[in-house]
Structures are given as structure tokens and as C-alpha cells.
Short mmCIF file of C-alpha atoms in Angstrom, two decimals:
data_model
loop_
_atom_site.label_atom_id
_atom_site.label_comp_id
_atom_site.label_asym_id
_atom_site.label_seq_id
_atom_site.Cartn_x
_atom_site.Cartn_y
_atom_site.Cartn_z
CA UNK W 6 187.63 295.93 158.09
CA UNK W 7 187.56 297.75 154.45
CA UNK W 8 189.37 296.52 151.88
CA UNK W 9 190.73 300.31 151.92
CA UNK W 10 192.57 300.07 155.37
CA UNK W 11 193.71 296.33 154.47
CA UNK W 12 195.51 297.29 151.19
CA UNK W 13 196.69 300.28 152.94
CA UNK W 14 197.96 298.04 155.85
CA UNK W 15 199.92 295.75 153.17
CA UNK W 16 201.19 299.09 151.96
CA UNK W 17 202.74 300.19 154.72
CA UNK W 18 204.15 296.22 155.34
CA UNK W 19 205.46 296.14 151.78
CA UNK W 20 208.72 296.37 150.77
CA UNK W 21 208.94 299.17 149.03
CA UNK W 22 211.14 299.23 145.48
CA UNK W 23 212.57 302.33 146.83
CA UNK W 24 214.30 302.13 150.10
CA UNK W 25 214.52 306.12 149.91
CA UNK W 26 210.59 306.28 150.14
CA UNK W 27 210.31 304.09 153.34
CA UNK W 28 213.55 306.47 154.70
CA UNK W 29 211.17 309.39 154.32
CA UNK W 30 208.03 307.82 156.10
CA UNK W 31 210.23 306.71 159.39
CA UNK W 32 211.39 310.52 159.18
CA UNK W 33 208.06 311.54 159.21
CA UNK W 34 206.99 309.32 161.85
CA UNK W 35 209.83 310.40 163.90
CA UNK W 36 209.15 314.23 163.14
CA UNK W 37 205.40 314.02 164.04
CA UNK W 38 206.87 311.89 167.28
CA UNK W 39 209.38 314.41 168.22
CA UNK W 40 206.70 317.43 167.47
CA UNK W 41 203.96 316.22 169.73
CA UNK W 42 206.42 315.30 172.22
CA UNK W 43 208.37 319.02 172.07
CA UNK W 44 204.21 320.44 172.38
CA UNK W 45 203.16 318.33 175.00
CA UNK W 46 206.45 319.02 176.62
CA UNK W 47 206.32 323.27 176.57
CA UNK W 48 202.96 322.97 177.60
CA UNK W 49 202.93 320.74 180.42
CA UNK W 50 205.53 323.01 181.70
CA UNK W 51 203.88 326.48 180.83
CA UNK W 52 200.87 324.85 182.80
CA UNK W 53 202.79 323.89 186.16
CA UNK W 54 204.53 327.07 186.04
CA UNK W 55 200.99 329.33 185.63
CA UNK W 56 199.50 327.20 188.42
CA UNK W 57 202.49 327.26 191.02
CA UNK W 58 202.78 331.59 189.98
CA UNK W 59 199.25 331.64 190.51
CA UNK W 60 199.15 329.37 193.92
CA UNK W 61 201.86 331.70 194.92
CA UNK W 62 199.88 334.88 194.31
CA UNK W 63 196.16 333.50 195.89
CA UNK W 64 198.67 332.58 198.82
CA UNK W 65 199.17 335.92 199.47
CA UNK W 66 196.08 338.12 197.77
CA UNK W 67 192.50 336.67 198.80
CA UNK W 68 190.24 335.55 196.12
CA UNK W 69 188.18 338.21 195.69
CA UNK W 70 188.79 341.92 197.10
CA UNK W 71 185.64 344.43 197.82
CA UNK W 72 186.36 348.01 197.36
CA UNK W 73 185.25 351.53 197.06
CA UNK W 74 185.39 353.72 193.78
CA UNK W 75 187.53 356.68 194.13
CA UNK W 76 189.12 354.81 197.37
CA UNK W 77 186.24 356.55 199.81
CA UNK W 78 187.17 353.88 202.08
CA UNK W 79 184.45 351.34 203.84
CA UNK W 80 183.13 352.72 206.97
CA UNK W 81 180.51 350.17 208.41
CA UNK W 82 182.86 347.21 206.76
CA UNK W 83 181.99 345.01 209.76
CA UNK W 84 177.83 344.78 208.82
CA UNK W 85 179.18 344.29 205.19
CA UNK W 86 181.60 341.60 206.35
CA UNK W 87 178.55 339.51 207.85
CA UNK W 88 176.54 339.55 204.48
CA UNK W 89 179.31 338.46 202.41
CA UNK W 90 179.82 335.67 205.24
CA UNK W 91 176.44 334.53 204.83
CA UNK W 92 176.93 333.71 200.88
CA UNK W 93 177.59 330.46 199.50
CA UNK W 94 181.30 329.18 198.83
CA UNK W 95 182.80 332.23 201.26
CA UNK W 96 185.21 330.58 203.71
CA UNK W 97 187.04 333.74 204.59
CA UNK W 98 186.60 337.60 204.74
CA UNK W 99 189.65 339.99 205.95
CA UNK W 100 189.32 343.80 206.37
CA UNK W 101 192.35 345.34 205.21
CA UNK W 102 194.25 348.44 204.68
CA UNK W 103 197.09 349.41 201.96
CA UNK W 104 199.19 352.53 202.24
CA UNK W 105 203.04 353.50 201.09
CA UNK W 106 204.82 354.09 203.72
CA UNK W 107 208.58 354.60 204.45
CA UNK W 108 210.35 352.54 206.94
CA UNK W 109 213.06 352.75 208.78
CA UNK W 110 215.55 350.61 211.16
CA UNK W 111 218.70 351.67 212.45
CA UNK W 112 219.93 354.14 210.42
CA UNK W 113 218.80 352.24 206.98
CA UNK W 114 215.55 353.42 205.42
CA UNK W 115 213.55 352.73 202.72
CA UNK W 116 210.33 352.88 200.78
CA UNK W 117 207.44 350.28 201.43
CA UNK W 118 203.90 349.01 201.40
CA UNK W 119 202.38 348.15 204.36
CA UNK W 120 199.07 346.47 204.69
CA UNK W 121 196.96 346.44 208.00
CA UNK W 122 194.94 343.52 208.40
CA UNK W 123 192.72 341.29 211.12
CA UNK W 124 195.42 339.38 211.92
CA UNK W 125 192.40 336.66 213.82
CA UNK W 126 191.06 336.77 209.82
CA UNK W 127 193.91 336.33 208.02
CA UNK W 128 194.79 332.93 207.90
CA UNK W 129 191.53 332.15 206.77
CA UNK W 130 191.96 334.50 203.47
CA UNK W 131 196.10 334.08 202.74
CA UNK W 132 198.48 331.67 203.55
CA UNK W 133 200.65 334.07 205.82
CA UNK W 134 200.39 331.31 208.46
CA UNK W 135 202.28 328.85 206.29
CA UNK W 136 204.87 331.84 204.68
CA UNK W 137 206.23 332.92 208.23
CA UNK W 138 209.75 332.13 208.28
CA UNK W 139 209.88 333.05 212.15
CA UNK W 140 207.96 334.72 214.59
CA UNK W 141 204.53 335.55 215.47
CA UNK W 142 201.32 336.54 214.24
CA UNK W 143 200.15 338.70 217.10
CA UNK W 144 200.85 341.94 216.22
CA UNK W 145 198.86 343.97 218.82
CA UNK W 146 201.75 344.26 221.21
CA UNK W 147 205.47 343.14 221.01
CA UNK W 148 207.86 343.71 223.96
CA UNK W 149 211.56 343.13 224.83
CA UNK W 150 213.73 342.29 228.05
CA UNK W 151 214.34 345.44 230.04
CA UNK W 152 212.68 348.94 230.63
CA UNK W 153 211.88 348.85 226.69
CA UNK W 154 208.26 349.87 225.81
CA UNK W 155 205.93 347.68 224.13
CA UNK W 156 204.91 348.81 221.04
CA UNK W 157 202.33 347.05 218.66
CA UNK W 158 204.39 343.94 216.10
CA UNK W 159 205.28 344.51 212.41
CA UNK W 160 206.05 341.32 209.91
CA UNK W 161 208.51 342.16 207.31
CA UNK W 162 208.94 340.26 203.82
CA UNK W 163 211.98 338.85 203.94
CA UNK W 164 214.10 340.59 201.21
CA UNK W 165 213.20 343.85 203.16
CA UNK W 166 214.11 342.43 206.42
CA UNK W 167 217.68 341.45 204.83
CA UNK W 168 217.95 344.76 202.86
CA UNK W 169 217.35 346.83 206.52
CA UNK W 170 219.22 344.68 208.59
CA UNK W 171 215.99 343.84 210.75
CA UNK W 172 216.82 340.23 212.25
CA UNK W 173 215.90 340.36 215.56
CA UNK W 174 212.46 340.01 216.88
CA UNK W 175 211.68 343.38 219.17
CA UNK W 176 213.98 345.27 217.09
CA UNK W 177 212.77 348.62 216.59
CA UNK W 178 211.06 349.80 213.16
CA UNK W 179 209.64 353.64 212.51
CA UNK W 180 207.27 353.82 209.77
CA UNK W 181 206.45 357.13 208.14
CA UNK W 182 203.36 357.63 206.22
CA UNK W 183 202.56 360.76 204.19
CA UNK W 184 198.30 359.79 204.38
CA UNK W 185 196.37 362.99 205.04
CA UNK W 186 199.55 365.57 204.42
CA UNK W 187 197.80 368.15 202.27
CA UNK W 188 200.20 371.18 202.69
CA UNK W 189 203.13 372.02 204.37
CA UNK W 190 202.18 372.59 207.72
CA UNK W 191 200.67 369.39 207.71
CA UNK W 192 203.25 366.88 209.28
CA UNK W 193 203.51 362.87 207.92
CA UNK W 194 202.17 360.52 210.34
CA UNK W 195 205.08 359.00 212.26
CA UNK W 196 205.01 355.56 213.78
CA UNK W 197 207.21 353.06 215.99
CA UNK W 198 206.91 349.48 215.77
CA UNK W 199 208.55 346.61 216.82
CA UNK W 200 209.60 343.63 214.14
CA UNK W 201 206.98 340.41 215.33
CA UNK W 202 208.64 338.02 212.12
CA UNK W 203 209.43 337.59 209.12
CA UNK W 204 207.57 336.17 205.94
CA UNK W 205 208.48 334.67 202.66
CA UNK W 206 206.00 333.97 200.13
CA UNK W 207 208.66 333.04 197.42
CA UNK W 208 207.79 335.66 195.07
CA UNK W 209 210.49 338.54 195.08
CA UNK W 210 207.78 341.23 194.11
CA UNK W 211 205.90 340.77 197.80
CA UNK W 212 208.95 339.51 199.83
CA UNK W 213 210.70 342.74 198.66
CA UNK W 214 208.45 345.67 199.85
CA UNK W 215 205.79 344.29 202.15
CA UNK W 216 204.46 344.07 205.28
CA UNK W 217 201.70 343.70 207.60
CA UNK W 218 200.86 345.45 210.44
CA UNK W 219 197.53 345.28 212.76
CA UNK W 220 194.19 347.07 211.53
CA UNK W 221 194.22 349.69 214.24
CA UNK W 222 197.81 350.77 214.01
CA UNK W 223 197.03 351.23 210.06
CA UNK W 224 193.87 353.21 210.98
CA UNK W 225 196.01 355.35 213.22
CA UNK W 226 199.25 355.55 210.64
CA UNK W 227 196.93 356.06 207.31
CA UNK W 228 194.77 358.45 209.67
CA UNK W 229 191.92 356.67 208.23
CA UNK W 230 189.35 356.78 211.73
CA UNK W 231 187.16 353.80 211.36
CA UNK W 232 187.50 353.48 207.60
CA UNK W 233 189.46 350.59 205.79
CA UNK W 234 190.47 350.16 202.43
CA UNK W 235 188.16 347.22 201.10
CA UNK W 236 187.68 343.56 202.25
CA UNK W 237 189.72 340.18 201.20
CA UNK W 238 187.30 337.41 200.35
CA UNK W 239 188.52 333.19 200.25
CA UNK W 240 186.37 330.98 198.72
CA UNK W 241 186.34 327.40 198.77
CA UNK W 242 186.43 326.65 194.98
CA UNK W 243 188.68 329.13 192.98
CA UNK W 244 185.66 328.05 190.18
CA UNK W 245 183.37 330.11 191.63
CA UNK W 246 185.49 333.37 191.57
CA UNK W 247 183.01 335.00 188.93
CA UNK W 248 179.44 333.97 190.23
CA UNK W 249 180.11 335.42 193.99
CA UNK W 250 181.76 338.29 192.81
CA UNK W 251 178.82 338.83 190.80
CA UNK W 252 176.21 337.91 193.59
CA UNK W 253 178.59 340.51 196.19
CA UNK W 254 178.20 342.90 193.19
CA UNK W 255 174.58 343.05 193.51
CA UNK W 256 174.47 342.57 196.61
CA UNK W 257 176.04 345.89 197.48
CA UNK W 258 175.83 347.97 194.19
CA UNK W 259 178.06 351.69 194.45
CA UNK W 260 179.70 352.65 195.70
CA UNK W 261 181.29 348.99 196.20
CA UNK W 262 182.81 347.32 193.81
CA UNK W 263 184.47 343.28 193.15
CA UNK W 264 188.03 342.82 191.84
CA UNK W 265 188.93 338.93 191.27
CA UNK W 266 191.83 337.64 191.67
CA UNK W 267 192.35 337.55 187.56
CA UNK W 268 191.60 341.24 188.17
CA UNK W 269 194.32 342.42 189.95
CA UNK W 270 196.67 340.34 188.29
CA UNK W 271 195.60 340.58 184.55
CA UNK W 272 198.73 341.43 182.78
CA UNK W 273 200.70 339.02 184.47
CA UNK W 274 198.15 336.11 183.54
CA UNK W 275 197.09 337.56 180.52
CA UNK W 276 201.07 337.63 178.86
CA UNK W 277 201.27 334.11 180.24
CA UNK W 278 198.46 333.29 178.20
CA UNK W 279 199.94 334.89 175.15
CA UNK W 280 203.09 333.45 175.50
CA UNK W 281 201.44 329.53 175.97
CA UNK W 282 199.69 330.22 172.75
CA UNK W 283 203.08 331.48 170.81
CA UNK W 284 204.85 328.13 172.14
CA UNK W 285 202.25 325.93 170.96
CA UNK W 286 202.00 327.64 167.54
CA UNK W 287 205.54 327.40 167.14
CA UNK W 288 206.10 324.05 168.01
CA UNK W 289 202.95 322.92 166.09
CA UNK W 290 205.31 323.70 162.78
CA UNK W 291 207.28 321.12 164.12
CA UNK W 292 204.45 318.75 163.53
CA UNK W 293 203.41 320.64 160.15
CA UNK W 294 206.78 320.43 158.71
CA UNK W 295 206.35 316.44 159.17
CA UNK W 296 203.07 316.15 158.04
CA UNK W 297 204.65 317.45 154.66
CA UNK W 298 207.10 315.03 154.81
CA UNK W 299 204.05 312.27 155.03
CA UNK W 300 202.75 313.81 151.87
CA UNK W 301 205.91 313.66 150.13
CA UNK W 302 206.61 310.13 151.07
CA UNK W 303 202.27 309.36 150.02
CA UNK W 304 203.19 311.11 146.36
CA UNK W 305 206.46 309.00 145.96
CA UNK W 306 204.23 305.74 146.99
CA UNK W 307 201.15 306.86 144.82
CA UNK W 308 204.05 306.86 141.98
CA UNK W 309 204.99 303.85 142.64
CA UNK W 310 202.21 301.96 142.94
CA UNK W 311 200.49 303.64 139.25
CA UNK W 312 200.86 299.57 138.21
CA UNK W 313 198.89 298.24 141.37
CA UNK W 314 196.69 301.36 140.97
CA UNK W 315 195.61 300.63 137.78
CA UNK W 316 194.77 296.90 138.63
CA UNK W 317 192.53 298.12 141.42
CA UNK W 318 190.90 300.40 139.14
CA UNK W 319 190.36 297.58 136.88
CA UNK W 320 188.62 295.42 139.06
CA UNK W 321 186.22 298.42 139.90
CA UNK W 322 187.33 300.38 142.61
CA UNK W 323 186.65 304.13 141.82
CA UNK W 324 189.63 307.32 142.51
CA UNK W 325 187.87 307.87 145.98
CA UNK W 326 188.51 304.37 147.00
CA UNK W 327 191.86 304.81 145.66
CA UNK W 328 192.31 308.11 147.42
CA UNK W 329 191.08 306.78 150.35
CA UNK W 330 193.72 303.73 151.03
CA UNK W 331 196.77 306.89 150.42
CA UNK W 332 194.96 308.65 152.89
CA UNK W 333 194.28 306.18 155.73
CA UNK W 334 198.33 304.57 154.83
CA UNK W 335 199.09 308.87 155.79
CA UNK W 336 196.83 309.06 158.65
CA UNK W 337 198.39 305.50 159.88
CA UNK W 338 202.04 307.28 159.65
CA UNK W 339 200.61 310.33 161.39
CA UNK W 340 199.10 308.67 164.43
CA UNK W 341 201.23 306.14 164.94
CA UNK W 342 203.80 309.19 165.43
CA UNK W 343 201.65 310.87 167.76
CA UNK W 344 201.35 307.98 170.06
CA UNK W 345 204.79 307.87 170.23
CA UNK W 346 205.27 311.27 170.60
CA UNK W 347 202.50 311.10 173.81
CA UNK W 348 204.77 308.23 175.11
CA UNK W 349 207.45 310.12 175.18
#
């Protein structure tokens, strides 16, 4: 031990002539406490909540997504489905198709997005599995109790469901879709369905406008032929996000390209960011504000202690000894409120 930290220990043991100057280094110690504590605190919580937004979100978007530049559509998606397979880390790939649509049950309609999917592939690229509230997954036919026809299944989000009173499984739903209407003799693609379940993914943006139906009634509604719109991609290690989407990248060239799951959530993740690092520079004033306090209280000890100074100078310690035991009593004060702080 050097004499430095000793006399800096006794320092900080001392009773001190002023009782105002030991008041000021408990405040400090207390600020720094209550600082790091507040940080840790914010952050912890800004963490879990970015994690359990962006659980929610991978739940329901794959990974990575595979599309085409100026939304050609992917023709021969099934041969390109079996090289992605074949790459390292892939768990999962899902054709899919996106289109705005509107809906309507009873006599309430509304606007929508409806994505057709593999429902066999699915599961192993979302969590739909897990989010269905009630129901079924096999969309290819759904039929009801009488001389009804069957007609191929729909899922619903649930805050749609509510808003068009669609509660029963085999209830009827007629989407609309305006894909391919290029003038007006050109009628919208018209559609009858019949509800299969319901879904909730906890996140009001999906359970309030989507819904799935199979690949081949979206083919038929989006009059897309044998096209879809791009491929969903699971991996087994979120990690590895940017090296496969690279490798798929290369893999295919144009006129493909790789969206990641950062992709096509950006500004959502990206103001998150922002906002973590405006918490923890505000807070960290907290901790700035009492490290002034510790160099207040240091300059009221360093005062004083001129007598005791003077007597170490005197026996031959130089000013950046001298310096030195101030410092180490200040960075004694400063972690022993951090500790506490991390306690907390």
C-alpha cells in the first residue's frame, strides 16, 4: 500500500474540523449513488423494452426477407427457396405475398393488408402458431354446418376481427383487391372467404390491419399467376442476420435483393436508439453534478489540511504526491458511491 492511499484513507477517517465539509462528501456520495442508480435504472429498462418490441416484431416478420427491385415479383421462388435452404444458420424459408386489400363482413367494411403465405412454412419463420388466439391454421378450405359452401380460411388480427364484428369461425369475409385494375373497365378482383381464427401478436400496428390468407388464394386475389412477392427467411442466431444476408446477396445478385429485419424496421429501432442515448446523457449530469460536489468538498479539505500539507512537504514528499492522496481520497468518494449506486 502507498503511503498516498494510507494518508488518504486517514483522511477520509478523520474528523474533520468542519462538520460542513464531511456534510458535503456524504452528499456527494449519495448523489454519485443515486446517479448511477437513476442510469442503470433507465437503461435496464430501455433495454427490456427494445428486446420485448423487437421479440414482438421477429415474432411476426421473419429474419431476413428476399425481394425483387421494382416489386417484379419471384417467379421460380421454389428453386430459390432450396438454395437459401441449403445455407448455413437458415432454419426457415416462407414464400409470401403482401397486397391492400379491402375487407368486408356483414355490412362493416374496411381497409386492410393481407398477406398470403405457406401456411406448412410458416411456423417455422413467425410465431403465428403461438399468436393464435383461436382457430386453425389450415386455410385451404373452411366449411360450416348446412348447404353452405366451403370456401378457402382467412385469420384476422384481432383488433380487426373486433372492429368488423367477425367472431365466429365460418363466418363469411369478402375481400376486394384493386391488383391489376389499370382503367376503368378493368374490374377489382373480388374474393369470399371464410374467417379460420384469430391472431394477436400484442402489437396494435399488426393486430389492427392484418391478415393471412393461403398462397394460392393471394395469387388468385393479387392476380399475380405463379409470382410471389419475396421470401421470409428464420435463422437460428439473430447474430448472423448480416453475414447470410450478405452470402443470399451474392448468391442471387439482381434482380434480388436482402432486407434484414433492422431493415424494415429502421426508424422504429433507430429512434429507440436515439432516445437510450438522450436518457443516459441526461442522467449522466446527475452523476456530473456530484462529481462537482466531490471537488468542492476535496478544495474545502485541501484548505484545511494547508498545516498537514506543509509537514508532508517538509519531510519530502513533492505536489504530485500531495496531489495524488486529494485525488485517490476523491476517487475513494466516487466509487464507493457507485457501488452503492450498482447495489441499488
Amino acid at each position: 500500500m502507498s503511503y498516498e492511499f494510507f494518508i488518504a484513507k486517514r483522511y477520509l477517517k478523520a474528523k474533520r474540523k468542519t462538520g460542513f465539509i464531511s456534510l458535503i462528501t456524504y452528499i456527494s456520495i449519495v448523489g454519485v449513488a443515486v446517479g448511477v442508480a437513476a442510469l442503470i435504472i433507465v437503461l435496464s429498462v430501455m433495454n427490456g423494452f427494445e428486446k420485448e418490441v423487437r421479440s414482438r416484431i421477429i415474432g411476426f416478420d421473419a429474419h431476413l426477407r428476399v425481394r425483387t427491385y421494382h416489386n417484379q415479383g419471384m417467379v421460380n421462388y421454389q428453386e430459390t427457396m432450396q438454395k437459401i435452404e441449403r445455407l448455413d444458420h437458415v432454419v426457415g424459408v416462407c414464400p409470401y405475398i403482401y397486397g391492400k386489400v379491402m375487407i368486408k363482413v356483414g355490412k362493416n367494411v374496411d381497409g386492410m393488408i393481407v398477406k398470403g403465405t405457406d401456411m406448412e412454412r410458416i411456423t417455422r419463420v413467425s410465431d403465428l402458431g403461438r399468436n393464435l388466439v383461436y382457430g386453425s391454421l389450415k386455410l385451404d378450405s373452411v366449411s360450416v354446418e348446412g348447404s353452405e359452401p366451403t370456401l378457402p380460411g382467412i385469420l384476422l388480427g384481432k383488433n380487426l376481427a373486433d372492429r368488423l364484428l367477425a367472431f365466429d369461425i365460418g363466418q363469411k369475409v369478402t375481400l376486394i383487391s384493386p391488383s391489376g385494375v389499370t382503367n376503368i373497365f378493368t374490374l377489382p378482383s373480388v374474393k369470399q372467404f371464410r374467417l379460420a381464427g384469430i391472431f394477436e401478436t400484442g402489437m396494435f400496428e399488426y393486430d389492427d390491419a392484418f391478415g393471412y390468407i393461403s398462397i394460392e388464394s393471394a395469387q388468385k386475389l393479387m392476380r399475380m399467376g405463379n409470382k410471389v412477392s419475396g421470401l421470409e427467411i428464420r435463422l437460428d442466431d439473430l447474430s448472423h442476420v448480416n453475414s447470410v444476408a450478405q452470402r443470399i446477396n451474392s448468391m442471387l445478385g439482381y434482380p434480388y435483393y436482402v432486407l434484414t429485419w433492422f431493415d424494415m424496421h429502421r426508424n422504429l429501432f433507430s429512434w429507440m436508439q436515439l432516445e437510450k442515448w438522450a436518457m443516459f446523457i441526461i442522467l449522466s449530469l446527475i452523476i456530473v453534478v456530484a462529481a462537482f460536489n466531490i471537488v468542492s468538498s476535496l478544495i474545502m479539505v485541501v484548505m484545511e489540511k494547508t498545516r498537514e500539507i506543509g509537514i508532508l512537504k517538509s519531510m519530502g514528499a513533492n505536489s504530485r504526491s500531495v496531489m495524488r492522496i486529494f485525488m485517490l481520497e476523491g476517487l475513494v468518494v466516487g466509487g464507493v458511491g457507485a457501488i452503492c449506486g450498482s447495489i441499488i
